[in-house]
Coordinates of C-alpha atoms and ligand atoms in Angstrom, one line a residue:
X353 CA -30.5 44.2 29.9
X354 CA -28.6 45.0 26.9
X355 CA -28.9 42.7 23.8
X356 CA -25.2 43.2 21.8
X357 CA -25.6 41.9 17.8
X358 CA -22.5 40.5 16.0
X359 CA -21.0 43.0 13.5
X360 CA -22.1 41.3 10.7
X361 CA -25.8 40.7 12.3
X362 CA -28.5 41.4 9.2
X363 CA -31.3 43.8 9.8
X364 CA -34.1 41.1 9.8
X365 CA -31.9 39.7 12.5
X366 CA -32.2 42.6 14.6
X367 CA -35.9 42.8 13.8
X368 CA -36.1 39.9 15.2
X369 CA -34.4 40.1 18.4
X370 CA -36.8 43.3 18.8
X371 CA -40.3 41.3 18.2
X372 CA -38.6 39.1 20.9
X373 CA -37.9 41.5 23.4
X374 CA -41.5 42.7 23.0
X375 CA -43.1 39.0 22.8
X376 CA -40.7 38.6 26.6
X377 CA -43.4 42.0 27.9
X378 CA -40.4 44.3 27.8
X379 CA -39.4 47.4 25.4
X380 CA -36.4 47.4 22.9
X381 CA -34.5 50.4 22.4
X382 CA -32.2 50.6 19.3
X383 CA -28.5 52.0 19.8
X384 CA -27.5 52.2 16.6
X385 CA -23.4 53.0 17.2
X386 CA -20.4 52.8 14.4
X387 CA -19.2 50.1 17.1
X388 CA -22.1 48.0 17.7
X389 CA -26.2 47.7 17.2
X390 CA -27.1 47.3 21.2
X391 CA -30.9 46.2 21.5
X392 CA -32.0 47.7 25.3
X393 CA -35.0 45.4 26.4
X394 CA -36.1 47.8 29.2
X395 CA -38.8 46.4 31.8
X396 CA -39.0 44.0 34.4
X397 CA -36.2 42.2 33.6
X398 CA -35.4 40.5 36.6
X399 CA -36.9 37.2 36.6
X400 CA -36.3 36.6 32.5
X401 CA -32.7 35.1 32.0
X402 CA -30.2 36.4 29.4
X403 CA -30.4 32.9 27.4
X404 CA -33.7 33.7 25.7
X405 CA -31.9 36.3 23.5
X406 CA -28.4 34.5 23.6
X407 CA -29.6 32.1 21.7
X408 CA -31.0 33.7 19.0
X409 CA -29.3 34.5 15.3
X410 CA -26.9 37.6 15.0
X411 CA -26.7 38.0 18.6
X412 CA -23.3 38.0 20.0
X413 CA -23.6 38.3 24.0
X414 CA -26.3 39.7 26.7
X415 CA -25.1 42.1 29.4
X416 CA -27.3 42.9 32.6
X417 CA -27.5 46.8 32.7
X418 CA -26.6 47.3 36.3
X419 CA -27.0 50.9 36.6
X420 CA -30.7 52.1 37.5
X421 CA -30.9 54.1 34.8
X422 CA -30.6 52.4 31.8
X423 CA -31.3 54.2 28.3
X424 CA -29.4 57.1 30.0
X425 CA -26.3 54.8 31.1
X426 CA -22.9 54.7 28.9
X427 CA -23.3 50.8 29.1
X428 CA -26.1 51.1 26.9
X429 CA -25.4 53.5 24.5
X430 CA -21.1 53.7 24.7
X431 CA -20.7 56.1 22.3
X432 CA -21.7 59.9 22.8
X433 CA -25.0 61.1 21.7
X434 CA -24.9 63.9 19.6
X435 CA -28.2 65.3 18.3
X436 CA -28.7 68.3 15.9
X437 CA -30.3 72.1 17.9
X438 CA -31.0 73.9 15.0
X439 CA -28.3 74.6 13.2
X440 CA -25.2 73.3 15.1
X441 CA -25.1 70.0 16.8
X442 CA -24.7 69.5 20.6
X443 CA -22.7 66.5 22.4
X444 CA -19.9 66.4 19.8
X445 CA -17.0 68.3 18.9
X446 CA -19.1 71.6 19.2
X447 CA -19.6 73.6 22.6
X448 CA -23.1 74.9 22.4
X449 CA -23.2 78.3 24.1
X450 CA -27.0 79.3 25.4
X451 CA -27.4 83.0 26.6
X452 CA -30.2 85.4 27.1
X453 CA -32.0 87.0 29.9
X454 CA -33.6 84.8 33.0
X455 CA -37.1 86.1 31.8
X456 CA -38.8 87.5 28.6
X457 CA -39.4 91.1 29.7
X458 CA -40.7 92.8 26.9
X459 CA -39.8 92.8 23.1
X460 CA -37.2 94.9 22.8
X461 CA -35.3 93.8 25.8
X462 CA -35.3 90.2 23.8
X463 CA -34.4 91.5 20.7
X464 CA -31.6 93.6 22.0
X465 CA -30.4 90.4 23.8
X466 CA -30.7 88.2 21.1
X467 CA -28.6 90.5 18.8
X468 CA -25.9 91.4 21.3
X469 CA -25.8 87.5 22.7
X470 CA -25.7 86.6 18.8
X471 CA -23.0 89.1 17.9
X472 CA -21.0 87.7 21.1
X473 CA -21.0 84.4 19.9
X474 CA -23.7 82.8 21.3
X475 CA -25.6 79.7 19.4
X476 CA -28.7 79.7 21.2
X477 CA -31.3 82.3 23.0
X478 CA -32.5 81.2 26.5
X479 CA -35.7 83.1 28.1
X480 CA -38.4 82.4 30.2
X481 CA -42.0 83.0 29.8
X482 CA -42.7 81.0 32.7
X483 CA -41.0 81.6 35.3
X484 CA -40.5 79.4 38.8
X485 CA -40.3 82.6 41.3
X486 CA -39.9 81.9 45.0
X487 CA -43.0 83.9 45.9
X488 CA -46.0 84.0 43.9
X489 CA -46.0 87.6 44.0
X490 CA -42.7 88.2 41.9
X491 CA -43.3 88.2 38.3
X492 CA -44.3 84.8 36.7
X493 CA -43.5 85.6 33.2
X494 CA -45.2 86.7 30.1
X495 CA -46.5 83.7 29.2
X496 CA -47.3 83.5 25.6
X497 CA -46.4 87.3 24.4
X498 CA -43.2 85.9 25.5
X499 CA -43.3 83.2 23.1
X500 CA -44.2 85.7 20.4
X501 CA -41.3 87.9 20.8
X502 CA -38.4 85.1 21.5
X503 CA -39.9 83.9 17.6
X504 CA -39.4 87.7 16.3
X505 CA -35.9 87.7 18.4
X506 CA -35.5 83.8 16.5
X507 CA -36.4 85.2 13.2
X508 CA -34.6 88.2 13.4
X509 CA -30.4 86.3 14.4
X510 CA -31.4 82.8 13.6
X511 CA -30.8 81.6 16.8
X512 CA -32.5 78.4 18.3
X513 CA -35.1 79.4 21.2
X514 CA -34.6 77.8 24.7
X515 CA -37.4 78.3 27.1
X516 CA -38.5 76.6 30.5
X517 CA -41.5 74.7 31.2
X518 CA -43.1 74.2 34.1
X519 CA -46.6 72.5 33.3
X520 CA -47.7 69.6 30.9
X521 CA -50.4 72.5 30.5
X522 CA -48.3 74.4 28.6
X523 CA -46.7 71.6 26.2
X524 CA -48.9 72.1 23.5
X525 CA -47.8 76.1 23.2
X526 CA -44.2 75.3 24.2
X527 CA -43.6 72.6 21.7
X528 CA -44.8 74.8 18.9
X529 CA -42.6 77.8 19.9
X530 CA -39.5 76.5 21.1
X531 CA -36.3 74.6 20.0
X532 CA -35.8 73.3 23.4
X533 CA -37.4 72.6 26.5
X534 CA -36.2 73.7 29.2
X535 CA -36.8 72.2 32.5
X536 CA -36.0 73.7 35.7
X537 CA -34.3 72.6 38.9
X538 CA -37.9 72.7 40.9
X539 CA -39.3 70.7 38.2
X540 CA -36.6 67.9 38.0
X541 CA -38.8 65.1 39.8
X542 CA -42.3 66.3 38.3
X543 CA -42.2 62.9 36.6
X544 CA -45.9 63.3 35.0
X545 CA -44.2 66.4 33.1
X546 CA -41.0 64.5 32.3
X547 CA -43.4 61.2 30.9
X548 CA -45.2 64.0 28.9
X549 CA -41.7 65.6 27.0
X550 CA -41.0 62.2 26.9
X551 CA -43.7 61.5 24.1
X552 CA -42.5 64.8 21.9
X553 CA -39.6 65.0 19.9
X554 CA -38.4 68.0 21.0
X555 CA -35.4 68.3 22.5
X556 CA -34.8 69.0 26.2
X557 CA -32.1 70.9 28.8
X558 CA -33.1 69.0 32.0
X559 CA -31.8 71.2 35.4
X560 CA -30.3 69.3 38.3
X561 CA -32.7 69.8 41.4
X562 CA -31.5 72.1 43.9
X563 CA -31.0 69.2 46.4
X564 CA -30.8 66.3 44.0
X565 CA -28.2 63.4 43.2
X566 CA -26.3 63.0 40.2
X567 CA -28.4 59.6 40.2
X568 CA -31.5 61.1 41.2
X569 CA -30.6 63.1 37.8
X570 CA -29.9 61.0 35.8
X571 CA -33.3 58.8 36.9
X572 CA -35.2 62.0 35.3
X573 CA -33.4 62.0 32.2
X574 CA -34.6 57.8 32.0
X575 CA -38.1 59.0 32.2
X576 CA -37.9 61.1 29.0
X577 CA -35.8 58.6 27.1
X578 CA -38.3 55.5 28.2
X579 CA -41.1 57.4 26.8
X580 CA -38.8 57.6 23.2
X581 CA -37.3 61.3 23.1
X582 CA -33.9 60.2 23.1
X583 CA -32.5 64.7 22.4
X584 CA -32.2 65.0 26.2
X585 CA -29.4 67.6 27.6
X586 CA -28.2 67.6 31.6
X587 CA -27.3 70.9 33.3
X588 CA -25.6 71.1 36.3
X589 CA -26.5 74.4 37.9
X590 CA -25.5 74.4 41.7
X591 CA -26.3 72.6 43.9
X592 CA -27.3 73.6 47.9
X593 CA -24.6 73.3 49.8
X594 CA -23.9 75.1 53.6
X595 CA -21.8 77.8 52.0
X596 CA -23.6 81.0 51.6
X597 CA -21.5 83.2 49.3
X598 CA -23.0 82.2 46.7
X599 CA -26.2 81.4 45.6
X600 CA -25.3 77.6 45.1
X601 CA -22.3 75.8 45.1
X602 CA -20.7 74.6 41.7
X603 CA -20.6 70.9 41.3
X604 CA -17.8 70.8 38.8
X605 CA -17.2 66.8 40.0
X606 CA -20.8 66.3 38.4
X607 CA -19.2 67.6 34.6
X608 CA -16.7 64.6 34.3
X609 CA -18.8 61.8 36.9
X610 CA -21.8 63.0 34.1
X611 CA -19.6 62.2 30.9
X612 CA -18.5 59.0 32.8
X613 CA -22.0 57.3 33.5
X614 CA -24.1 58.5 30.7
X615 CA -23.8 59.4 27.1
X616 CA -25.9 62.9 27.6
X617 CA -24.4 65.6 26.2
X618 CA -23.6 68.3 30.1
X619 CA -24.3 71.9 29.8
X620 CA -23.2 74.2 32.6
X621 CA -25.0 76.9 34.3
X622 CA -23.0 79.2 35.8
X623 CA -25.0 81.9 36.4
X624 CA -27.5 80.3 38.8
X625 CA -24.7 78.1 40.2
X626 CA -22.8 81.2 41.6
X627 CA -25.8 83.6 41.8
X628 CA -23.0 86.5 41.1
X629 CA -22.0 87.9 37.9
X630 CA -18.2 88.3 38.9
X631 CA -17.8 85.1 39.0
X632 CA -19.9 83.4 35.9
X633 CA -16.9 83.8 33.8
X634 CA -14.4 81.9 36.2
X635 CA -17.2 78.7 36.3
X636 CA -17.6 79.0 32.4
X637 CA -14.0 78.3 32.0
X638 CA -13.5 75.4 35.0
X639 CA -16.4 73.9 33.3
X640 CA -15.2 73.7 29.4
X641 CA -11.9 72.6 30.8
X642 CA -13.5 69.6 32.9
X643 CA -15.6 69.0 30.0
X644 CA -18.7 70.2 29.6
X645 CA -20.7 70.4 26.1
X646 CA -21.8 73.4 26.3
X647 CA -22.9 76.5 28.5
X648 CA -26.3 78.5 29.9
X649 CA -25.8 82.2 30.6
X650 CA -27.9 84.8 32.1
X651 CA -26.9 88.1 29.8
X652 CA -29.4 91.4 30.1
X653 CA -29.0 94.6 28.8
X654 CA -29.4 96.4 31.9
X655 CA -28.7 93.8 34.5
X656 CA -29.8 97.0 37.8
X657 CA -33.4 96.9 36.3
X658 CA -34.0 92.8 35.0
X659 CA -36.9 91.9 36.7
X660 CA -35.5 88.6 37.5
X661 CA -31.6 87.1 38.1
X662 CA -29.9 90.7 37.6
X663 CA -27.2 90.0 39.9
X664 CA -25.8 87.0 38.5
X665 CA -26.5 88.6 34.9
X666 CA -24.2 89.7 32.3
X667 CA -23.5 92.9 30.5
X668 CA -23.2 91.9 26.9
X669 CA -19.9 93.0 26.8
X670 CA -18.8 90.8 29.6
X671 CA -20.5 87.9 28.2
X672 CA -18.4 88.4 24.8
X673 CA -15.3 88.8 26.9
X674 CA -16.6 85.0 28.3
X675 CA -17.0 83.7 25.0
X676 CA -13.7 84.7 23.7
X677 CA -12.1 82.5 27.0
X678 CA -14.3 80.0 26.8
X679 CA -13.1 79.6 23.3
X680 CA -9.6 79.2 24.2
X681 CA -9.9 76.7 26.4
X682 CA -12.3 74.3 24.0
X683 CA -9.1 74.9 21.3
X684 CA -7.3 73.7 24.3
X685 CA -9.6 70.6 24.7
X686 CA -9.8 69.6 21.3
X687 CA -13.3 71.3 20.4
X688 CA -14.7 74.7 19.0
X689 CA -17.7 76.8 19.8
X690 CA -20.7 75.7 18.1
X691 CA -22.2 78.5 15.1
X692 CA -25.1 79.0 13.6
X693 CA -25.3 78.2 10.0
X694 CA -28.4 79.6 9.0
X695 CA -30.1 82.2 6.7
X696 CA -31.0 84.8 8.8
X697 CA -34.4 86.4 7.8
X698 CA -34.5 89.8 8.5
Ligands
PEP1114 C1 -33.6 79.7 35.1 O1 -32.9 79.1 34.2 O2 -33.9 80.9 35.0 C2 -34.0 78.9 36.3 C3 -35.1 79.2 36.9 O3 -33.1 78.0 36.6 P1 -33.2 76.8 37.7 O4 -34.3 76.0 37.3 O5 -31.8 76.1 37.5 O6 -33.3 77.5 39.0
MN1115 MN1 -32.8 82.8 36.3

């Protein structure tokens, strides 16, 4: 249920509505919003009626939440979050544009990527070091020599690092290395890796499973924000559908039934969602205009020779034709494409 404090509550008030929601065996979230303090007393909340907490000082009423996710829901928390990557902030006015090759192939393929995806107008570098491959004999990524070089490629354009993870094994090494955390479509029910990001700070891009619900989405998304990481980002990245065309099938509906339901900030993927580089530019566009926060794009050098994703890869030079739409049409909405305002140390 959602505890809602008068405007003028004090903060010992709201202290104190917290201890209560603890003393009733239930957690209290803080949504702190220009509109209102919301307390979210997240448990079994079933069986304890509203009154306990109506009664007490500074509180104005007591809402049910009745979504199933509740931290995640736009009941709780009304207002958009908007959390800082790294140098430009994600979920507000800015569209947060993430590009870079599906895998970390070697150094210089990363640090040509990053500088061509940089000078394009991209504000953050996606790789993966560990990669989800269909057969276990395709290449699984370079693991921590990955790492290494997407900090050289960070160093060298300033640009935040997003990298996938696949394994609570590898959250010590990931958390140290990366801005964000990426987890993948095959991953978005591994709820014992979702608990675990839950308990870091770092902030995460979590995929849409291949054959998951926007609620069965937005349930993942509760399990990080229970556990107290509240920087969590949704991608919708195709989901599987009878057509065969494409690799997946957009779900542009998810963009605005997202921004309705929860106060997540929505990136798009178009590259896995259409599995073809003629058509990631199209997607890009639908999905600024339907109003999206941001983008993930596959861009390689030499998209004929990328060990993984080439097809649906862009040239640099396409991918800075993208931008340049994809910029028009957040003018059009109201919003700009997000820049990094860093020192670059070269
Ligand atoms: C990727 O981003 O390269 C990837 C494997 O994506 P997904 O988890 O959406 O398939
Ligand atoms: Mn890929």
């Amino acid at each position: 249920m959602m505890i809602i404090m008068k405007p003028n509550a004090t903060p010992e008030q709201v202290e104190h509505v917290i201890e209560q929601v603890k003393a009733a065996g239930l957690n209290a979230h803080l949504s702190q919003g220009v509109e209102a303090t919301i307390i979210g007393a997240i448990g079994e909340t079933h069986n304890i009626p509203t009154d306990i907490f109506e009664v007490l000082d500074g509180v104005d009423i007591v809402k049910r939440i009745t979504q199933p996710f509740k931290l995640a829901s736009r009941q709780f928390h009304p207002e958009n979050s908007v959390f800082p990557l790294d140098g430009f902030t994600v979920g507000g006015e800015e569209i947060a544009i993430i590009a870079g090759p599906c895998a970390v192939e070697s150094r210089s393929q990363i640090i040509e990527t990053a500088q061509a995806v940089k000078e394009a107008g991209a504000s953050a570098l996606r790789g993966g070091v560990f990669k989800p491959r269909t057969s276990p004999y395709s290449f699984q990524g370079l693991g921590e020599e990955g790492l290494e070089y997407l900090a050289e490629a960070r160093q060298q354009t300033g640009l935040p690092i997003v990298a996938e993870i696949m394994s609570q094994i590898q959250l010590d090494l990931m958390v140290k290395h990366v801005d964000v955390l990426q987890v993948g479509a095959r991953n978005m029910q591994n709820f014992n890796l979702l608990r675990a990001i839950g308990e870091t700070q770092t902030p995460v891009l979590l995929k849409r499973g291949l054959s998951a619900t926007i609620e069965e989405l937005l349930m993942s998304a509760e399990y990080i924000l229970a556990g107290g990481n509240k920087q969590v980002m949704l991608c919708e990245r195709g989901i599987r559908t009878f057509e065969t065309t494409t690799r997946n099938t957009t779900d542009i509906n998810a963009i605005p039934v997202l921004k309705n339901l929860t106060h997540l900030p929505v990136i798009l993927d178009p590259s896995h969602a259409t599995g073809h580089a003629d058509y990631v530019s199209a997607i890009a566009r639908a999905a600024i205009a339907a109003g999206a926060d941001g983008l993930i794009v596959e861009v390689h050098p030499d998209p004929a020779h990328a060990v993984s994703d080439g097809k649906q890869s862009l040239r640099p030079e396409k991918f800075a034709e993208m931008v340049k739409q994809v910029g028009q049409i957040a003018q059009i909405m109201g919003r700009r494409l997000a820049s990094v305002q860093k020192e670059v140390q070269l």
